[in-house]
Short mmCIF file of C-alpha atoms in Angstrom, two decimals:
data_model
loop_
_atom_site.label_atom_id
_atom_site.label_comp_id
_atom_site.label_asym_id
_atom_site.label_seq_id
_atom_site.Cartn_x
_atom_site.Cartn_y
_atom_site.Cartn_z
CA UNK K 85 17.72 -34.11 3.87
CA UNK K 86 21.30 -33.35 3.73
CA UNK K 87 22.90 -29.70 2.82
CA UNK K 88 24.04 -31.15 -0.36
CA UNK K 89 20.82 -32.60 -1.28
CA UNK K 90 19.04 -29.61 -0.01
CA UNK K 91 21.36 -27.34 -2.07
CA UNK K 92 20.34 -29.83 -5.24
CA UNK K 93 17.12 -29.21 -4.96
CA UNK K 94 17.20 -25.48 -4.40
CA UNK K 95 19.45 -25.59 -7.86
CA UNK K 96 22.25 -24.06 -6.13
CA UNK K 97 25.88 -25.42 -7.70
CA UNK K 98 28.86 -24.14 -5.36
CA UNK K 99 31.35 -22.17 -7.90
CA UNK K 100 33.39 -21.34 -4.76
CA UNK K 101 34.09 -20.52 -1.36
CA UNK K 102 35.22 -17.05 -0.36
CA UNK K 103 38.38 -16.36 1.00
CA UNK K 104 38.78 -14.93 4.73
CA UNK K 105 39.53 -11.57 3.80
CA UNK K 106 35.99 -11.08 1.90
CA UNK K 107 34.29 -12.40 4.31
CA UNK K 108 35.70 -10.28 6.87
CA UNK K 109 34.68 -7.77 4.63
CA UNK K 110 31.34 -8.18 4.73
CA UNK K 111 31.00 -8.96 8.25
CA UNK K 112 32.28 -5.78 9.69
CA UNK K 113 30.09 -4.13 7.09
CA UNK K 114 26.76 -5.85 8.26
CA UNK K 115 27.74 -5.90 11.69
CA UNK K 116 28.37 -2.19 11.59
CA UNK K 117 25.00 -1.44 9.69
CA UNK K 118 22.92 -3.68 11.90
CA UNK K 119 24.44 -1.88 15.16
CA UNK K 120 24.23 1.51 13.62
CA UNK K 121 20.63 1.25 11.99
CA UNK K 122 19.14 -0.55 15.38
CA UNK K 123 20.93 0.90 18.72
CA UNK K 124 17.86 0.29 20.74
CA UNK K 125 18.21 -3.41 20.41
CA UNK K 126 21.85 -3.82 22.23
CA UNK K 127 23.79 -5.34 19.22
CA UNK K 128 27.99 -5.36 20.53
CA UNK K 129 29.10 -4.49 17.13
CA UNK K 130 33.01 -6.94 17.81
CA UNK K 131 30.89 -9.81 19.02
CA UNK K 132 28.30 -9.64 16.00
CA UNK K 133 31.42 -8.90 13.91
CA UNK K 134 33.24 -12.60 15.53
CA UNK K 135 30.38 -14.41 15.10
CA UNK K 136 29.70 -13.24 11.06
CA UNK K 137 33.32 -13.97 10.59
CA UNK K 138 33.29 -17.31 11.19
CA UNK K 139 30.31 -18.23 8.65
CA UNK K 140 31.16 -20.13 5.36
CA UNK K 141 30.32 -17.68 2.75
CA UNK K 142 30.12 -19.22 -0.87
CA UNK K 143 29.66 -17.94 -4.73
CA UNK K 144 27.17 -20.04 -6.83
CA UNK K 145 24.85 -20.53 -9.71
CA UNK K 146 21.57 -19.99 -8.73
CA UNK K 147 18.02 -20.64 -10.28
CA UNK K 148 16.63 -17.21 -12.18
CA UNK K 149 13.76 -16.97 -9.87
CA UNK K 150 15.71 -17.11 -6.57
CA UNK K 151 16.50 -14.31 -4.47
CA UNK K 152 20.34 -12.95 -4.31
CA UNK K 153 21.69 -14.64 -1.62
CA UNK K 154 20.63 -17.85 0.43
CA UNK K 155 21.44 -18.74 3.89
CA UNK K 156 21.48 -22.24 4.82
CA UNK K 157 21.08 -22.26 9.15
CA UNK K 158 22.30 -26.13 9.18
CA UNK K 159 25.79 -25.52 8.07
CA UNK K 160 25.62 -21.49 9.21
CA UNK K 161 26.30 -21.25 5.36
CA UNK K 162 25.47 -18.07 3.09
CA UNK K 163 25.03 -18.98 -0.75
CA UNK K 164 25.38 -15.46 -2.89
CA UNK K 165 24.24 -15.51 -7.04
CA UNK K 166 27.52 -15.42 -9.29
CA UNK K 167 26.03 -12.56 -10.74
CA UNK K 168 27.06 -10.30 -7.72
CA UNK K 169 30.44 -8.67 -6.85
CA UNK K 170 31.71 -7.92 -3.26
CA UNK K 171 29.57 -4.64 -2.41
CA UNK K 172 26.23 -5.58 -3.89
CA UNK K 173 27.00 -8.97 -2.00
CA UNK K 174 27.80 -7.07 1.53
CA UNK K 175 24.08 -5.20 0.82
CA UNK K 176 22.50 -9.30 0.02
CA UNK K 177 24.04 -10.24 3.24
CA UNK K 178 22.23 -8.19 5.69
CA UNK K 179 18.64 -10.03 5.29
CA UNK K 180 20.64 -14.01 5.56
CA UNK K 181 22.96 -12.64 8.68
CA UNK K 182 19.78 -11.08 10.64
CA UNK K 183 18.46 -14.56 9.69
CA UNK K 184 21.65 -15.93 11.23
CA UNK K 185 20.93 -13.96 14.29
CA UNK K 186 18.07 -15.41 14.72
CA UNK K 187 19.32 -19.17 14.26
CA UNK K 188 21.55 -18.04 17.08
CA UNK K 189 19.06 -16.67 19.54
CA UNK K 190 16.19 -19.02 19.24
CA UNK K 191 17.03 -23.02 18.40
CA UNK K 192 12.56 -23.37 18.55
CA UNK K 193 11.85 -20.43 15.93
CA UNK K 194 13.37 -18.36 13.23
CA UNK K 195 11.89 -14.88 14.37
CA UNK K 196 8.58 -14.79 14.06
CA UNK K 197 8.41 -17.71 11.78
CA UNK K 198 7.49 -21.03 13.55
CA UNK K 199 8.62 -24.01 11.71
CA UNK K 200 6.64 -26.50 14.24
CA UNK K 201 3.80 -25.19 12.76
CA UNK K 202 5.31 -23.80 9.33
CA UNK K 203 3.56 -20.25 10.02
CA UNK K 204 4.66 -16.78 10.17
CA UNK K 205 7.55 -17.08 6.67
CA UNK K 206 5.88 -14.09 5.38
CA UNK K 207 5.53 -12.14 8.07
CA UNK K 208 9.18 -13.01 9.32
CA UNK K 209 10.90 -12.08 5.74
CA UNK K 210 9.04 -9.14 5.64
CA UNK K 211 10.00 -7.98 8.67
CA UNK K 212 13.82 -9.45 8.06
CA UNK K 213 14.06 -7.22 4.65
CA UNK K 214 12.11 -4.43 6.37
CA UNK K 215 15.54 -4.24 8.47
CA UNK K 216 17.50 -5.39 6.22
CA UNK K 217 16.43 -2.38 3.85
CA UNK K 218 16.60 0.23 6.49
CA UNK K 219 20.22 -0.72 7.61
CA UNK K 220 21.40 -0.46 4.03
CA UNK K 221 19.32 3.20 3.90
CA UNK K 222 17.83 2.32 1.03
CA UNK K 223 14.89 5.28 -0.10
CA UNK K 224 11.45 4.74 -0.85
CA UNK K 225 10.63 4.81 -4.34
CA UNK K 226 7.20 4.18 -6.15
CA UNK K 227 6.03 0.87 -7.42
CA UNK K 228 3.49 -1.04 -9.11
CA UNK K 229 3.05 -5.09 -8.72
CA UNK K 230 -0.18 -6.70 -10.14
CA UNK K 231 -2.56 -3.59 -10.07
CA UNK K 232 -0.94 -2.15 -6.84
CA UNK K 233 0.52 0.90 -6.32
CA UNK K 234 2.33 1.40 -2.95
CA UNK K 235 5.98 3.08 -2.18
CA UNK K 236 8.19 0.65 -0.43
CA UNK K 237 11.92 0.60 0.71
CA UNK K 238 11.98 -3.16 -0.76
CA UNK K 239 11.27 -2.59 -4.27
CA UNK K 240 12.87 -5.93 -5.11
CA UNK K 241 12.20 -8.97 -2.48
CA UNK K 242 9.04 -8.88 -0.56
CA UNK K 243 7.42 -5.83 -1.59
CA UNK K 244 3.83 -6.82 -1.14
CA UNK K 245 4.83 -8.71 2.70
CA UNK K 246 6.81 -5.36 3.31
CA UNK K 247 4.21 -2.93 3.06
CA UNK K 248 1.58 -5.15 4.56
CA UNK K 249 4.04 -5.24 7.84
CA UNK K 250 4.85 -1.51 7.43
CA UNK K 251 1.21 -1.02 8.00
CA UNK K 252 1.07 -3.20 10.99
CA UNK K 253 4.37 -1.26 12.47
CA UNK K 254 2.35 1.52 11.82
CA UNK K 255 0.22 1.28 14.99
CA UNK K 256 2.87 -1.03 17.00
CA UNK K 257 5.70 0.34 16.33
CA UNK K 258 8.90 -1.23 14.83
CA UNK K 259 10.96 -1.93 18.13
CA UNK K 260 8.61 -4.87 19.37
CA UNK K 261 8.27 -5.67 15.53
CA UNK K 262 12.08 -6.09 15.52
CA UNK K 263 13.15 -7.35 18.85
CA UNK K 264 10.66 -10.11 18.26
CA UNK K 265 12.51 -10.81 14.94
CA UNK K 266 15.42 -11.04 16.28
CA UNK K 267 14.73 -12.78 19.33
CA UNK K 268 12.17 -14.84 18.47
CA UNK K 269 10.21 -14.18 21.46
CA UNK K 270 6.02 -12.84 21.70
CA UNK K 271 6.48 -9.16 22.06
CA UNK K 272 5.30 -8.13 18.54
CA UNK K 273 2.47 -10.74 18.54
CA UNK K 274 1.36 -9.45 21.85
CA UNK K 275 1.66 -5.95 21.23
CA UNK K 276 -0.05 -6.53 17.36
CA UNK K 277 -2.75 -8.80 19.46
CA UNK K 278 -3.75 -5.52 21.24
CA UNK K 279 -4.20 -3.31 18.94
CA UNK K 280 -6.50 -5.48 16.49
CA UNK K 281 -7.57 -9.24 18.14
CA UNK K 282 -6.11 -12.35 18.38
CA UNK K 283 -8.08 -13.61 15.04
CA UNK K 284 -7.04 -10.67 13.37
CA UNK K 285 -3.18 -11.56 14.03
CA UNK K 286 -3.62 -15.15 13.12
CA UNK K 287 -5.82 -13.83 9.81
CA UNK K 288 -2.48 -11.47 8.67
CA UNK K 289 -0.12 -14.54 9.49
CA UNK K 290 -1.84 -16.91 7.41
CA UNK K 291 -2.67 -14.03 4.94
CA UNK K 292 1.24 -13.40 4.18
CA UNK K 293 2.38 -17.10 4.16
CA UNK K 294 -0.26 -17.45 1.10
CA UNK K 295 0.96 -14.31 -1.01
CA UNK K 296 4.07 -15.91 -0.56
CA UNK K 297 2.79 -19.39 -1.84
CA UNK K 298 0.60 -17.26 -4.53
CA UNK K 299 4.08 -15.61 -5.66
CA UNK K 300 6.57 -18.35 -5.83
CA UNK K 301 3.53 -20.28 -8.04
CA UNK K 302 3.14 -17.62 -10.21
CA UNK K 303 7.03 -17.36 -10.59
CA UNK K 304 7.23 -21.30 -11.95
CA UNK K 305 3.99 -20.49 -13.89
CA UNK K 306 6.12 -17.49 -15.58
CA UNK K 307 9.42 -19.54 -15.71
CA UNK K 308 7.07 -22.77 -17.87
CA UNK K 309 6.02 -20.02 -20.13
CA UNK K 310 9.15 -19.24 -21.29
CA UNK K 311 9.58 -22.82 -23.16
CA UNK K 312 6.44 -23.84 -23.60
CA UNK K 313 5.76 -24.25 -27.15
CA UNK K 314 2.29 -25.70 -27.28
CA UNK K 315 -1.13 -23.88 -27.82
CA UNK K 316 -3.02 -25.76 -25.66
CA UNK K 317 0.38 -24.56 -22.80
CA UNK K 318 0.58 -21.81 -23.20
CA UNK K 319 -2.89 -20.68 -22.67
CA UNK K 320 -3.29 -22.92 -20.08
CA UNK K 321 0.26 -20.98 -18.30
CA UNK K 322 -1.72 -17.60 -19.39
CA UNK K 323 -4.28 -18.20 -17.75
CA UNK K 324 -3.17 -19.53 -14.09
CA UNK K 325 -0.83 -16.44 -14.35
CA UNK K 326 -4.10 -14.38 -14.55
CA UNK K 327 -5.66 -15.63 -11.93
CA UNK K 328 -2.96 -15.74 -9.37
CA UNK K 329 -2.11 -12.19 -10.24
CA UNK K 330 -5.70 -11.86 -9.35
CA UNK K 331 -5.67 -13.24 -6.63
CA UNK K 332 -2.72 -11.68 -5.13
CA UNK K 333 -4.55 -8.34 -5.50
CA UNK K 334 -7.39 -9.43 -4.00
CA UNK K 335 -6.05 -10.88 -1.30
CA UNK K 336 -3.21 -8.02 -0.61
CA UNK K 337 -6.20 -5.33 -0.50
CA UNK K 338 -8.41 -7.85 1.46
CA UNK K 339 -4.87 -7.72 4.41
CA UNK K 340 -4.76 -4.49 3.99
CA UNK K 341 -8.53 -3.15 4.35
CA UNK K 342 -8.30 -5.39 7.69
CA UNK K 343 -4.73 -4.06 8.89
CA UNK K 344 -6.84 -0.34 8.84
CA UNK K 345 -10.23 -1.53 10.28
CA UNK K 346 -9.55 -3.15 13.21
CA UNK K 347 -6.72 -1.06 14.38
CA UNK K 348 -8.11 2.53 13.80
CA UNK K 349 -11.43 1.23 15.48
CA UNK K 350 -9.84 -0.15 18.42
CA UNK K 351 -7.74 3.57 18.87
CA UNK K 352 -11.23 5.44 18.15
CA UNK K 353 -12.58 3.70 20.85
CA UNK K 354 -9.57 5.15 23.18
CA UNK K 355 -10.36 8.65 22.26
CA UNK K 356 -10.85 10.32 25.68
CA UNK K 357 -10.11 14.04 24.91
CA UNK K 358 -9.68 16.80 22.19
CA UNK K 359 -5.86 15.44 22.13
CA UNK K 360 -6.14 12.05 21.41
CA UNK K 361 -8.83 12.99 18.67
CA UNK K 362 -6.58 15.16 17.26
CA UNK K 363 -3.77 12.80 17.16
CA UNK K 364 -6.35 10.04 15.37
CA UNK K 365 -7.43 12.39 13.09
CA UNK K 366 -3.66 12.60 11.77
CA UNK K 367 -3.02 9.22 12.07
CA UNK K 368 -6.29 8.11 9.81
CA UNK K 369 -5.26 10.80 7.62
CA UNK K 370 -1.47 10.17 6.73
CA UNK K 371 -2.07 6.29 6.72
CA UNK K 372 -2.66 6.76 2.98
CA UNK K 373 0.87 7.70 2.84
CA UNK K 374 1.88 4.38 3.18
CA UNK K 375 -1.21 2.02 2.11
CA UNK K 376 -1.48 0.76 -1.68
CA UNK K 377 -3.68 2.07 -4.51
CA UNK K 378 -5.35 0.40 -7.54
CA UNK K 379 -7.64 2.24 -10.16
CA UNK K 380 -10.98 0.40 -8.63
CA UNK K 381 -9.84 0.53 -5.07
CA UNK K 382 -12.57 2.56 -2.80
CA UNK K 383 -12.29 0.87 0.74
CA UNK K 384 -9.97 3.61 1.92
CA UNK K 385 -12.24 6.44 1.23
CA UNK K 386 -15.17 4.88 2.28
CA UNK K 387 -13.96 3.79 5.64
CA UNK K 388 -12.16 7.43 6.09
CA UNK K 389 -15.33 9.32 5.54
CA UNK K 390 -17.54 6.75 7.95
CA UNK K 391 -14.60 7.41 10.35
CA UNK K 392 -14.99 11.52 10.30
CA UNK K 393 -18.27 10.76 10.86
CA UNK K 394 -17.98 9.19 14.10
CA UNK K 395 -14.90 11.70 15.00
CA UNK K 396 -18.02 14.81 14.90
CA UNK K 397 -19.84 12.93 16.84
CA UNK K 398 -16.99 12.31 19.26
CA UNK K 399 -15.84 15.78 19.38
CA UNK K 400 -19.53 17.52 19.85
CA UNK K 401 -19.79 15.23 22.64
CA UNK K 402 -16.18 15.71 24.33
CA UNK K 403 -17.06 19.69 24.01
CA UNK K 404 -20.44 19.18 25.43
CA UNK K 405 -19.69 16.90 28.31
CA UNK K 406 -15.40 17.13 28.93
CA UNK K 407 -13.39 14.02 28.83
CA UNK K 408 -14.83 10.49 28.45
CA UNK K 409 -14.59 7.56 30.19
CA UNK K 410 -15.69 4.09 29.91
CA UNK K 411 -19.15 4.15 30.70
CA UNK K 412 -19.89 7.89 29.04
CA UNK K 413 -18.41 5.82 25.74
CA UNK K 414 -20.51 3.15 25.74
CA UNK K 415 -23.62 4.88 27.35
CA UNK K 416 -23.63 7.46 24.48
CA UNK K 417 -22.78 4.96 21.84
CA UNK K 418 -19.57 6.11 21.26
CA UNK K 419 -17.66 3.32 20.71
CA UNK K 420 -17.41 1.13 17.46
CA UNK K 421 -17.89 -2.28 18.10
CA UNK K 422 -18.62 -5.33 15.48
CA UNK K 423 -20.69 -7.52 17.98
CA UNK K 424 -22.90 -5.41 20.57
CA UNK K 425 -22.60 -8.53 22.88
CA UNK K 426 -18.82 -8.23 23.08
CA UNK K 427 -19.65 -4.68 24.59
CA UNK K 428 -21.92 -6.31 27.15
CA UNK K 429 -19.43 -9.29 28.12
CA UNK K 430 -16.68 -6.63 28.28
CA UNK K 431 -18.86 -4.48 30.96
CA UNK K 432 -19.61 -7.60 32.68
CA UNK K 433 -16.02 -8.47 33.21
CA UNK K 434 -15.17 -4.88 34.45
CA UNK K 435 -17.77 -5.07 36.66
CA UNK K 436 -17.58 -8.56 38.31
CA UNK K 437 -13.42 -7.34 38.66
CA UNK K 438 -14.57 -4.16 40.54
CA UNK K 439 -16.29 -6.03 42.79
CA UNK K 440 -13.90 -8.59 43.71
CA UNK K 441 -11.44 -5.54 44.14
CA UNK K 442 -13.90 -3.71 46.74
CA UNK K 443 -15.30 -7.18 48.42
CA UNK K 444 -18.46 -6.66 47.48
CA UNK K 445 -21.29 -9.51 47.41
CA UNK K 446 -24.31 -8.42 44.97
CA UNK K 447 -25.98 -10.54 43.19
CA UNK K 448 -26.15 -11.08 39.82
CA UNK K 449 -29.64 -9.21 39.37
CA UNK K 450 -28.30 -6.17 40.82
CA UNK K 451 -24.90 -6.08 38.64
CA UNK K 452 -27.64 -6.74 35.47
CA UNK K 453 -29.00 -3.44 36.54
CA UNK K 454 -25.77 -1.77 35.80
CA UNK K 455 -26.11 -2.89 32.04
#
């Protein structure tokens, strides 16, 4: 499909192009918020600066239900709503430039979205406007959406993906969050893999893409409303509104509740000493700073209370005994697992490595006994 025909059916109509000096404009002022807001990730302010400069930058009409600004990585072209004058388009910029950076570092994948096999757009616009919003400092101010109550720093494009991938940064981090976003590489996915499980990751991903699916249908559902003028429509538009909006709860709390079970049981399970319990205690504890709320929402407080639980029993056991280690852990059953076999096949594999590290030759009756 061509740019023009792509453009068409986005319902962008080019009102027209901006001059050199504005664009200049707002390429020193990304360029310098990008390198200022994210140091650790070696951005050379005059080359990011050159290479901005030399994008087509364009005013246009733009559908209601489309976000500010648009950028188009066949023709390096950003598209930016009529509506907008210079400085709120230098703040609309940041998300479709990072998005340009990413063109330009990876020809395979746009971040952490991977068009071969179209998965990862939510998790890769979250993460873009995650940046995006911290290099234009925006604060974090309480919302609502649907039933959920959360504070973001991306009140207005991808709240729900945002604070779904704040939670994840929560336990990895945000440098191999960002550096994979920018680079397009495995770090985050890696680094995400570890502290949950591979089916957890792929879960999230697919998770995201469907809010995102969920949204933009509710949107057009919304948008119909607006000129329907049958009965029969308009409760018909009522109620698919209803049930998306129900389903984007359901299925933001559903991410969520998985986000904080996997990765606080995988750190309990690291606990070794008063320290590290200390520091999980914290952590479990100020996650509800940054998780959302509805009225009939209980998962939180449930899980929290089965997880001080298992901290006593941790803690009586660390001041009993000292510091644990592998086999204290599992021998004492210390550990929270969701399959006892995985336990077994993990000791199995620790063993059998041991003993092709030391040369050994037992057999496998003897290794059994270990178990």
């Amino acid at each position: 499909m061509s740019t023009d025909s792509k453009l068409k059916k986005e319902g962008i109509e080019i009102i027209e192009k901006l001059d050199a000096s504005k664009v200049n404009k707002i390429a020193v002022n990304v360029a310098s918020k990008l390198c200022l807001a994210f140091p650790e990730h070696n951005l050379k302010r005059s080359e990011l600066f050159e290479s901005l400069s030399s994008l087509c930058m364009y005013i246009a009409k733009m559908p209601e239900d489309s976000s500010g600004a648009k950028y188009f990585y066949k023709n390096n072209s950003i598209y930016f709503n009529e509506i907008f004058d210079i400085e709120e388009m230098s703040k609309l910029a940041v998300h479709e430039c990072i998005h340009f950076i990413q063109n330009s570092n990876n020809s395979d994948k746009m971040g952490i979205y991977n068009s071969s096999s179209n998965s990862g757009l939510g998790l890769n616009e979250a993460a873009v406007q995650l940046m995006a919003s911290e290099a234009n400092f925006a604060e974090n101010t309480s919302e609502t959406y649907y039933g959920i109550s959360f504070n973001t720093i991306s009140p207005d494009y991808y709240p729900l993906q945002c604070a779904l991938v704040n939670q994840i940064s929560y336990f990895t981090g945000t440098y191999p969050l960002y550096h994979s976003t920018l680079t397009g590489n495995d770090v985050f996915k890696n680094t995400f893999t570890l502290k949950s499980d591979k089916k957890t990751y792929n879960t999230i991903i697919k998770n995201l893409d469907k809010l995102l699916i969920l949204e933009n249908d509710l949107n057009c559902f919304a948008l119909e409303l607006e000129y329907a003028d049958k009965i029969n429509s308009i409760k018909l538009l009522n109620k698919l509104i209803n049930k998306n909006k129900s389903e984007i709860k359901s299925l933001f709390f559903k991410t969520q509740n998985l986000i904080m079970e996997k990765c606080f049981k995988n750190e309990f399970n690291s606990i070794r000493n008063m320290d590290d319990l200390r520091l999980f205690n914290k952590k479990l504890y100020n996650f509800k700073n940054i998780m959302g709320y509805s009225d009939d929402y209980t998962f939180y407080n449930e899980f929290y209370r089965k997880m001080m639980n298992a901290i006593q029993e941790k803690k009586v056991y660390i001041e009993k005994y000292g510091e644990l280690n592998l086999f204290e852990n599992i021998n004492n059953s210390l550990m929270i697992v969701d399959n006892t076999k995985n336990v077994f096949a993990f000791i199995s594999a620790f063993i059998a490595k041991c003993k092709k590290l030391v040369g050994l030759n037992k057999s496998e009756e003897k290794i059994n006994d270990w178990l």
